[in-house]
Amino acid sequence: MVHFNNFFHQEPILIFLILICYRQGMDNEMPDPFEWIGGTTLKIKQLDYDPRRVTYARLLDIFWESHRPNRGSWSRQYLNAVFYHNKEQHVQALASKAALEEKTGRTVKTEIIPLRSFTMAEDYHQKYTLKRHQDLLNEMTRIYPLPRDFVDSTAVTRLNGYAGRHGSGDQLTREIDSLGLTDGGKKRLAGLVR
């Protein structure tokens, strides 16, 4: 099984940003993260990617490989779902789901749902893994002192993945100089990855 975070680091600069957000019901101004009844609010990840480098179809393939699509979700909070932004994505998601069912001979229980709204989750949900490494966090907040800039930074996103031990030493060697770290930060990060 390929974990989505591992793909993120195997394929450099294909996915720029992973944001933790809430998909909310039509009638809510601000999402309540504890309001799971009826699935009106879900904690989800949004991926920003370069479609010239990786296709939506490829991301769907990786998504199907990164979880167990034949299992039902045990609660709405942990719903397995693909959220689509437009008709083209909807058609592709349905086709990839059908192809997977044909290939496996099993029903895919992952839902395919339109994204109606998207609200950024609170700052403490963003780049959670990096926040457990205070020295690296300090380096990134020095470069990106505003919370929104910090969350939107590709370098911070990549560092967060490496802090979670996703990615290889070879990958890190190729891009470590582009992350904006001091020599001490580079040494600390290399110690986490190797």
Coordinates of N, CA and C in Angstrom, one line a residue:
M1 N 0.8 -1.2 0.0 CA 0.0 0.0 0.0 C 0.9 1.2 0.0
V2 N 0.6 2.2 -0.9 CA 1.4 3.4 -1.0 C 0.7 4.4 -0.1
H3 N 1.4 5.0 0.8 CA 0.8 6.1 1.6 C 0.9 7.4 0.8
F4 N -0.1 8.2 0.8 CA -0.1 9.5 0.1 C 1.0 10.3 0.4
N5 N 1.4 10.4 1.7 CA 2.5 11.2 2.1 C 3.8 10.7 1.6
N6 N 4.0 9.4 1.4 CA 5.2 8.9 0.8 C 5.3 9.3 -0.7
F7 N 4.2 9.2 -1.4 CA 4.2 9.7 -2.8 C 4.6 11.1 -2.9
F8 N 4.1 11.9 -2.0 CA 4.4 13.3 -1.9 C 5.9 13.6 -2.0
H9 N 6.6 12.7 -1.3 CA 8.1 12.9 -1.2 C 8.8 12.1 -2.3
Q10 N 8.2 11.2 -2.9 CA 8.9 10.4 -4.0 C 8.8 11.3 -5.2
E11 N 7.8 12.1 -5.4 CA 7.6 12.8 -6.6 C 7.8 14.3 -6.2
P12 N 9.0 14.9 -6.3 CA 9.2 16.3 -5.9 C 8.4 17.3 -6.7
I13 N 7.8 18.2 -5.9 CA 7.2 19.4 -6.5 C 5.9 19.1 -7.3
L14 N 5.4 17.9 -7.2 CA 4.2 17.6 -7.9 C 3.0 18.1 -7.1
I15 N 3.1 17.9 -5.8 CA 2.0 18.4 -4.9 C 2.7 19.5 -4.0
F16 N 2.1 20.7 -4.2 CA 2.7 21.9 -3.5 C 2.3 22.0 -2.1
L17 N 1.1 21.7 -1.8 CA 0.5 22.1 -0.5 C -0.5 21.1 -0.1
I18 N -0.5 20.8 1.2 CA -1.6 20.0 1.8 C -2.1 20.9 2.9
L19 N -3.4 21.2 2.8 CA -4.0 22.1 3.8 C -5.1 21.3 4.5
I20 N -5.2 21.4 5.8 CA -6.2 20.8 6.6 C -7.4 21.8 6.7
C21 N -8.5 21.4 6.2 CA -9.7 22.2 6.1 C -10.9 21.5 6.5
Y22 N -12.0 22.2 6.6 CA -13.3 21.6 6.8 C -14.2 21.7 5.6
R23 N -14.9 20.6 5.3 CA -15.9 20.7 4.3 C -17.2 20.9 5.2
Q24 N -18.0 21.9 4.9 CA -19.1 22.1 5.8 C -20.4 22.1 5.0
G25 N -21.5 22.0 5.7 CA -22.8 22.0 5.1 C -23.1 23.4 4.6
M26 N -24.2 23.5 3.8 CA -24.5 24.7 3.2 C -25.0 25.8 4.2
D27 N -25.5 25.4 5.3 CA -26.1 26.4 6.2 C -25.2 26.9 7.3
N28 N -23.9 26.4 7.3 CA -23.0 26.8 8.4 C -22.1 28.0 8.0
E29 N -22.0 29.0 8.8 CA -21.0 30.1 8.6 C -19.6 29.6 8.9
M30 N -19.5 29.2 10.2 CA -18.2 28.6 10.6 C -18.4 27.2 11.0
P31 N -17.5 26.3 10.6 CA -17.6 24.9 10.9 C -17.4 24.6 12.4
D32 N -18.0 23.7 12.9 CA -17.8 23.2 14.2 C -17.1 21.8 14.0
P33 N -15.9 21.6 14.4 CA -15.2 20.4 14.2 C -15.8 19.2 14.9
F34 N -16.7 19.4 15.8 CA -17.3 18.3 16.6 C -18.7 18.0 16.0
E35 N -19.1 18.7 15.0 CA -20.5 18.6 14.5 C -20.4 17.5 13.3
W36 N -20.4 16.3 13.7 CA -20.3 15.2 12.7 C -21.6 14.6 12.4
I37 N -22.6 14.9 13.1 CA -24.0 14.3 12.8 C -24.4 14.7 11.4
G38 N -24.7 13.7 10.7 CA -25.2 13.9 9.3 C -24.1 14.3 8.4
G39 N -22.9 14.3 8.8 CA -21.7 14.6 7.9 C -21.7 16.0 7.5
T40 N -22.2 16.9 8.2 CA -22.2 18.3 7.7 C -20.8 18.9 7.8
T41 N -19.9 18.4 8.7 CA -18.6 18.9 8.7 C -17.6 17.8 8.8
L42 N -16.6 17.8 7.9 CA -15.6 16.8 7.9 C -14.2 17.4 7.9
K43 N -13.3 16.8 8.5 CA -11.9 17.3 8.5 C -11.3 16.6 7.3
I44 N -10.8 17.4 6.3 CA -10.3 16.8 5.1 C -9.0 17.5 4.7
K45 N -8.3 16.9 3.7 CA -7.1 17.5 3.2 C -7.3 18.0 1.8
Q46 N -6.8 19.1 1.5 CA -6.8 19.6 0.1 C -5.4 19.6 -0.5
L47 N -5.3 19.1 -1.7 CA -4.0 19.0 -2.3 C -3.9 20.1 -3.4
D48 N -2.9 20.9 -3.4 CA -2.6 21.7 -4.6 C -1.5 21.1 -5.3
Y49 N -1.7 20.9 -6.6 CA -0.7 20.2 -7.4 C -0.6 20.9 -8.8
D50 N 0.5 20.5 -9.5 CA 0.7 21.1 -10.9 C 0.2 20.0 -11.9
P51 N -0.9 20.3 -12.5 CA -1.4 19.3 -13.5 C -0.6 19.1 -14.7
R52 N 0.4 19.9 -14.9 CA 1.4 19.7 -16.0 C 2.4 18.6 -15.6
R53 N 2.5 18.3 -14.3 CA 3.5 17.3 -13.8 C 2.9 16.0 -13.3
V54 N 1.6 16.1 -12.8 CA 0.9 14.9 -12.4 C -0.6 15.2 -12.7
T55 N -1.2 14.1 -13.2 CA -2.6 14.3 -13.6 C -3.5 14.0 -12.4
Y56 N -4.7 14.4 -12.5 CA -5.8 14.1 -11.5 C -6.0 12.6 -11.5
A57 N -6.0 12.0 -12.7 CA -6.1 10.5 -12.7 C -5.0 9.8 -11.9
R58 N -3.8 10.3 -12.0 CA -2.7 9.7 -11.3 C -2.9 9.9 -9.8
L59 N -3.4 11.1 -9.4 CA -3.6 11.3 -7.9 C -4.8 10.4 -7.5
L60 N -5.7 10.1 -8.3 CA -6.8 9.2 -7.9 C -6.2 7.8 -7.7
D61 N -5.4 7.3 -8.6 CA -4.7 6.0 -8.5 C -4.0 5.9 -7.2
I62 N -3.2 6.9 -6.8 CA -2.5 6.9 -5.6 C -3.5 6.9 -4.4
F63 N -4.5 7.7 -4.5 CA -5.5 7.7 -3.4 C -6.1 6.3 -3.2
W64 N -6.5 5.6 -4.3 CA -7.1 4.3 -4.1 C -6.0 3.3 -3.5
E65 N -4.8 3.5 -3.8 CA -3.7 2.7 -3.2 C -3.4 3.0 -1.8
S66 N -3.8 4.2 -1.3 CA -3.3 4.7 0.0 C -4.3 4.4 1.1
H67 N -5.4 3.8 0.8 CA -6.4 3.4 1.9 C -7.1 2.1 1.4
R68 N -8.0 1.7 2.2 CA -8.7 0.4 1.9 C -10.1 0.9 1.4
P69 N -10.3 1.0 0.1 CA -11.6 1.5 -0.4 C -12.7 0.6 -0.3
N70 N -12.5 -0.7 0.0 CA -13.5 -1.7 0.1 C -14.1 -1.7 1.5
R71 N -13.5 -1.0 2.5 CA -14.0 -0.9 3.8 C -14.9 0.3 4.0
G72 N -16.0 0.2 4.7 CA -16.8 1.3 5.0 C -16.2 2.1 6.1
S73 N -16.5 3.4 6.2 CA -16.0 4.3 7.2 C -16.7 3.9 8.5
W74 N -16.0 3.9 9.6 CA -16.6 3.6 10.9 C -17.3 4.7 11.5
S75 N -17.0 6.0 11.0 CA -17.8 7.1 11.4 C -17.7 8.2 10.3
R76 N -18.6 9.1 10.4 CA -18.6 10.2 9.3 C -17.3 11.0 9.5
Q77 N -16.8 11.2 10.7 CA -15.6 12.0 10.8 C -14.4 11.4 10.0
Y78 N -14.4 10.0 9.9 CA -13.3 9.4 9.2 C -13.8 8.8 7.9
L79 N -14.6 9.5 7.2 CA -15.2 9.1 6.0 C -14.1 9.0 4.9
N80 N -14.1 7.9 4.1 CA -13.3 7.8 3.0 C -14.0 8.4 1.8
A81 N -13.4 9.5 1.2 CA -14.2 10.2 0.2 C -13.2 10.9 -0.7
V82 N -13.6 11.0 -2.0 CA -13.0 11.9 -3.0 C -13.9 13.1 -3.2
F83 N -13.4 14.3 -3.0 CA -14.2 15.5 -3.2 C -13.8 16.0 -4.6
Y84 N -14.8 16.3 -5.4 CA -14.5 16.9 -6.7 C -14.9 18.3 -6.8
H85 N -14.2 19.1 -7.6 CA -14.4 20.5 -7.8 C -15.3 20.8 -9.0
N86 N -15.3 19.9 -10.0 CA -16.0 20.2 -11.3 C -16.4 18.9 -11.9
K87 N -17.2 19.1 -13.0 CA -17.7 17.9 -13.7 C -16.6 17.0 -14.2
E88 N -15.6 17.5 -14.8 CA -14.5 16.7 -15.3 C -13.9 15.8 -14.2
Q89 N -13.6 16.4 -13.0 CA -13.1 15.6 -11.9 C -14.1 14.6 -11.4
H90 N -15.4 14.9 -11.4 CA -16.5 14.0 -11.1 C -16.5 12.8 -12.0
V91 N -16.4 13.0 -13.3 CA -16.4 11.9 -14.3 C -15.2 11.0 -14.1
Q92 N -14.0 11.7 -13.9 CA -12.8 10.9 -13.7 C -12.8 10.1 -12.4
A93 N -13.4 10.6 -11.4 CA -13.4 9.9 -10.1 C -14.4 8.7 -10.2
L94 N -15.5 8.9 -10.8 CA -16.5 7.8 -11.0 C -15.9 6.7 -11.9
A95 N -15.2 7.1 -12.9 CA -14.6 6.1 -13.8 C -13.5 5.3 -13.1
S96 N -12.6 6.0 -12.3 CA -11.6 5.3 -11.6 C -12.1 4.4 -10.5
K97 N -13.2 4.8 -9.9 CA -13.9 3.9 -8.9 C -14.4 2.7 -9.6
A98 N -15.1 2.9 -10.7 CA -15.6 1.7 -11.5 C -14.5 0.8 -11.9
A99 N -13.4 1.4 -12.4 CA -12.3 0.5 -12.9 C -11.7 -0.3 -11.7
L100 N -11.6 0.3 -10.5 CA -11.1 -0.4 -9.4 C -12.1 -1.5 -9.0
E101 N -13.4 -1.3 -9.0 CA -14.3 -2.3 -8.7 C -14.2 -3.5 -9.7
E102 N -14.0 -3.1 -11.0 CA -13.9 -4.1 -12.0 C -12.6 -5.0 -11.8
K103 N -11.5 -4.3 -11.5 CA -10.2 -4.9 -11.2 C -10.2 -5.9 -10.0
T104 N -10.9 -5.4 -8.9 CA -10.8 -6.2 -7.7 C -12.0 -7.1 -7.5
G105 N -13.1 -6.9 -8.3 CA -14.3 -7.6 -8.1 C -15.0 -7.4 -6.8
R106 N -14.7 -6.2 -6.2 CA -15.3 -5.8 -4.9 C -15.9 -4.5 -5.0
T107 N -16.9 -4.2 -4.2 CA -17.6 -2.9 -4.1 C -16.6 -1.9 -3.4
V108 N -16.5 -0.7 -4.1 CA -15.7 0.3 -3.5 C -16.7 1.2 -2.6
K109 N -16.4 1.3 -1.4 CA -17.3 2.0 -0.5 C -16.9 3.5 -0.3
T110 N -15.7 3.9 -0.8 CA -15.3 5.3 -0.8 C -16.3 6.1 -1.5
E111 N -16.7 7.2 -0.9 CA -17.7 8.1 -1.5 C -17.1 9.1 -2.4
I112 N -17.8 9.5 -3.4 CA -17.4 10.6 -4.3 C -18.4 11.7 -4.2
I113 N -17.9 12.9 -3.7 CA -18.8 13.9 -3.2 C -18.4 15.3 -3.7
P114 N -19.4 16.1 -4.1 CA -19.0 17.4 -4.6 C -18.5 18.3 -3.4
L115 N -17.5 19.1 -3.7 CA -17.0 20.0 -2.6 C -17.8 21.3 -2.7
R116 N -18.6 21.5 -1.7 CA -19.5 22.7 -1.8 C -18.9 23.9 -1.1
S117 N -18.1 23.6 0.0 CA -17.4 24.7 0.7 C -16.2 24.2 1.3
F118 N -15.3 25.1 1.6 CA -14.0 24.7 2.2 C -13.5 25.8 3.1
T119 N -13.3 25.5 4.3 CA -12.9 26.5 5.3 C -11.6 26.0 6.0
M120 N -10.6 26.8 6.0 CA -9.4 26.5 6.6 C -9.6 26.1 8.1
A121 N -9.0 25.0 8.5 CA -9.1 24.6 9.9 C -8.2 25.6 10.7
E122 N -8.3 25.5 12.0 CA -7.5 26.4 12.9 C -6.0 26.1 12.7
D123 N -5.2 27.1 13.1 CA -3.8 27.0 12.9 C -3.2 25.8 13.5
Y124 N -3.7 25.4 14.7 CA -3.1 24.3 15.4 C -3.2 23.0 14.7
H125 N -4.1 22.9 13.7 CA -4.3 21.7 12.8 C -3.2 21.7 11.7
Q126 N -2.7 22.8 11.4 CA -1.8 22.9 10.2 C -0.4 22.5 10.5
K127 N 0.2 21.7 9.7 CA 1.7 21.4 9.8 C 2.0 20.8 11.2
Y128 N 1.1 19.9 11.6 CA 1.1 19.3 12.9 C 2.4 18.6 13.2
T129 N 2.9 17.8 12.3 CA 4.1 17.1 12.6 C 5.3 18.0 12.8
L130 N 5.4 19.0 11.9 CA 6.6 19.9 12.1 C 6.6 20.6 13.4
K131 N 5.4 20.8 14.0 CA 5.3 21.5 15.3 C 5.8 20.7 16.4
R132 N 6.1 19.4 16.2 CA 6.7 18.6 17.3 C 8.2 18.7 17.2
H133 N 8.8 19.5 16.3 CA 10.2 19.7 16.2 C 10.5 21.2 16.3
Q134 N 10.5 21.7 17.5 CA 10.6 23.1 17.8 C 11.7 23.8 17.0
D135 N 12.8 23.2 17.0 CA 14.0 23.9 16.3 C 13.7 24.1 14.8
L136 N 13.1 23.2 14.1 CA 12.8 23.3 12.7 C 11.6 24.3 12.6
L137 N 10.6 24.2 13.5 CA 9.5 25.1 13.4 C 10.0 26.5 13.6
N138 N 10.9 26.8 14.5 CA 11.4 28.1 14.7 C 12.1 28.7 13.4
E139 N 12.8 27.8 12.7 CA 13.4 28.2 11.5 C 12.4 28.6 10.4
M140 N 11.3 27.9 10.3 CA 10.3 28.2 9.3 C 9.5 29.4 9.7
T141 N 9.2 29.6 11.0 CA 8.4 30.8 11.4 C 9.3 32.0 11.3
R142 N 10.6 31.9 11.3 CA 11.5 33.0 11.1 C 11.3 33.5 9.6
I143 N 11.2 32.6 8.7 CA 11.1 32.9 7.3 C 9.6 33.3 7.0
Y144 N 8.7 32.6 7.6 CA 7.2 32.8 7.4 C 6.5 33.2 8.7
P145 N 6.7 34.5 9.2 CA 6.2 34.8 10.5 C 4.6 34.9 10.5
L146 N 4.0 35.2 9.4 CA 2.5 35.3 9.3 C 1.9 33.9 9.2
P147 N 1.0 33.5 10.0 CA 0.4 32.2 10.0 C -0.1 31.7 8.6
R148 N -0.7 32.6 7.8 CA -1.2 32.2 6.5 C 0.0 31.9 5.6
D149 N 1.1 32.7 5.6 CA 2.3 32.5 4.8 C 2.9 31.2 5.2
F150 N 2.9 30.9 6.5 CA 3.5 29.6 7.0 C 2.7 28.4 6.4
V151 N 1.4 28.5 6.5 CA 0.5 27.4 6.0 C 0.6 27.2 4.5
D152 N 0.7 28.3 3.8 CA 0.8 28.3 2.3 C 2.1 27.9 1.8
S153 N 3.2 27.9 2.6 CA 4.5 27.7 2.1 C 4.8 26.2 1.6
T154 N 5.3 26.1 0.4 CA 5.6 24.8 -0.1 C 6.8 24.2 0.7
A155 N 7.8 25.0 1.1 CA 8.9 24.6 1.9 C 8.4 24.0 3.2
V156 N 7.5 24.7 3.9 CA 7.0 24.3 5.2 C 6.3 23.0 5.0
T157 N 5.5 22.8 3.9 CA 4.8 21.6 3.6 C 5.7 20.4 3.5
R158 N 6.8 20.7 2.7 CA 7.7 19.6 2.5 C 8.5 19.2 3.8
L159 N 8.8 20.3 4.5 CA 9.5 20.0 5.8 C 8.6 19.2 6.8
N160 N 7.3 19.5 6.8 CA 6.4 18.8 7.6 C 6.4 17.3 7.2
G161 N 6.4 17.0 5.9 CA 6.5 15.7 5.5 C 7.7 15.0 5.9
Y162 N 8.8 15.6 5.7 CA 10.1 15.0 6.2 C 10.1 14.8 7.7
A163 N 9.6 15.8 8.4 CA 9.5 15.7 9.9 C 8.7 14.4 10.3
G164 N 7.8 14.0 9.5 CA 7.0 12.8 9.7 C 7.6 11.6 9.1
R165 N 8.9 11.7 8.7 CA 9.7 10.6 8.2 C 9.1 10.1 6.9
H166 N 8.6 11.0 6.1 CA 8.1 10.6 4.7 C 9.1 11.2 3.8
G167 N 9.7 10.4 2.9 CA 10.7 10.9 2.0 C 12.0 10.2 2.2
S168 N 12.8 10.2 1.2 CA 14.1 9.5 1.3 C 15.3 10.4 1.5
G169 N 16.4 9.9 1.9 CA 17.6 10.7 2.1 C 18.0 11.3 0.7
D170 N 17.9 10.5 -0.3 CA 18.3 11.0 -1.7 C 17.4 12.2 -2.1
Q171 N 16.1 12.1 -1.8 CA 15.2 13.2 -2.1 C 15.6 14.4 -1.3
L172 N 15.9 14.2 -0.1 CA 16.2 15.4 0.8 C 17.5 16.0 0.3
T173 N 18.5 15.2 0.0 CA 19.8 15.7 -0.5 C 19.6 16.6 -1.8
R174 N 18.7 16.2 -2.6 CA 18.4 17.0 -3.9 C 17.8 18.3 -3.6
E175 N 17.0 18.4 -2.5 CA 16.2 19.6 -2.3 C 16.5 20.4 -1.0
I176 N 17.4 19.9 -0.2 CA 17.6 20.5 1.1 C 18.0 22.0 1.0
D177 N 18.8 22.3 0.1 CA 19.2 23.7 -0.1 C 18.1 24.7 -0.5
S178 N 17.0 24.1 -1.0 CA 15.9 25.0 -1.4 C 14.8 25.2 -0.3
L179 N 15.1 24.6 0.9 CA 14.1 24.7 2.0 C 14.3 26.0 2.8
G180 N 15.4 26.6 2.7 CA 15.6 27.9 3.5 C 16.2 27.6 4.9
L181 N 16.7 26.5 5.2 CA 17.2 26.1 6.5 C 18.6 26.6 6.7
T182 N 18.9 26.9 8.0 CA 20.3 27.2 8.3 C 21.1 25.8 8.3
D183 N 22.4 25.9 8.4 CA 23.2 24.7 8.4 C 22.8 23.8 9.6
G184 N 22.5 24.4 10.7 CA 22.0 23.6 11.8 C 20.7 22.9 11.6
G185 N 19.8 23.6 10.9 CA 18.5 23.1 10.6 C 18.6 21.9 9.5
K186 N 19.5 22.1 8.6 CA 19.8 21.1 7.6 C 20.3 19.8 8.3
K187 N 21.2 20.0 9.2 CA 21.8 18.8 9.9 C 20.7 18.1 10.7
R188 N 19.8 18.9 11.4 CA 18.7 18.3 12.2 C 17.7 17.6 11.3
L189 N 17.4 18.1 10.2 CA 16.4 17.5 9.3 C 17.0 16.2 8.7
A190 N 18.3 16.3 8.3 CA 18.9 15.1 7.7 C 19.0 14.0 8.8
G191 N 19.1 14.3 10.0 CA 19.1 13.3 11.1 C 17.7 12.6 11.2
L192 N 16.7 13.4 10.9 CA 15.3 12.8 11.0 C 15.1 11.8 9.8
V193 N 15.6 12.2 8.7 CA 15.3 11.4 7.4 C 16.1 10.2 7.3
R194 N 17.4 10.2 7.7 CA 18.2 9.1 7.5 C 18.1 8.0 8.5

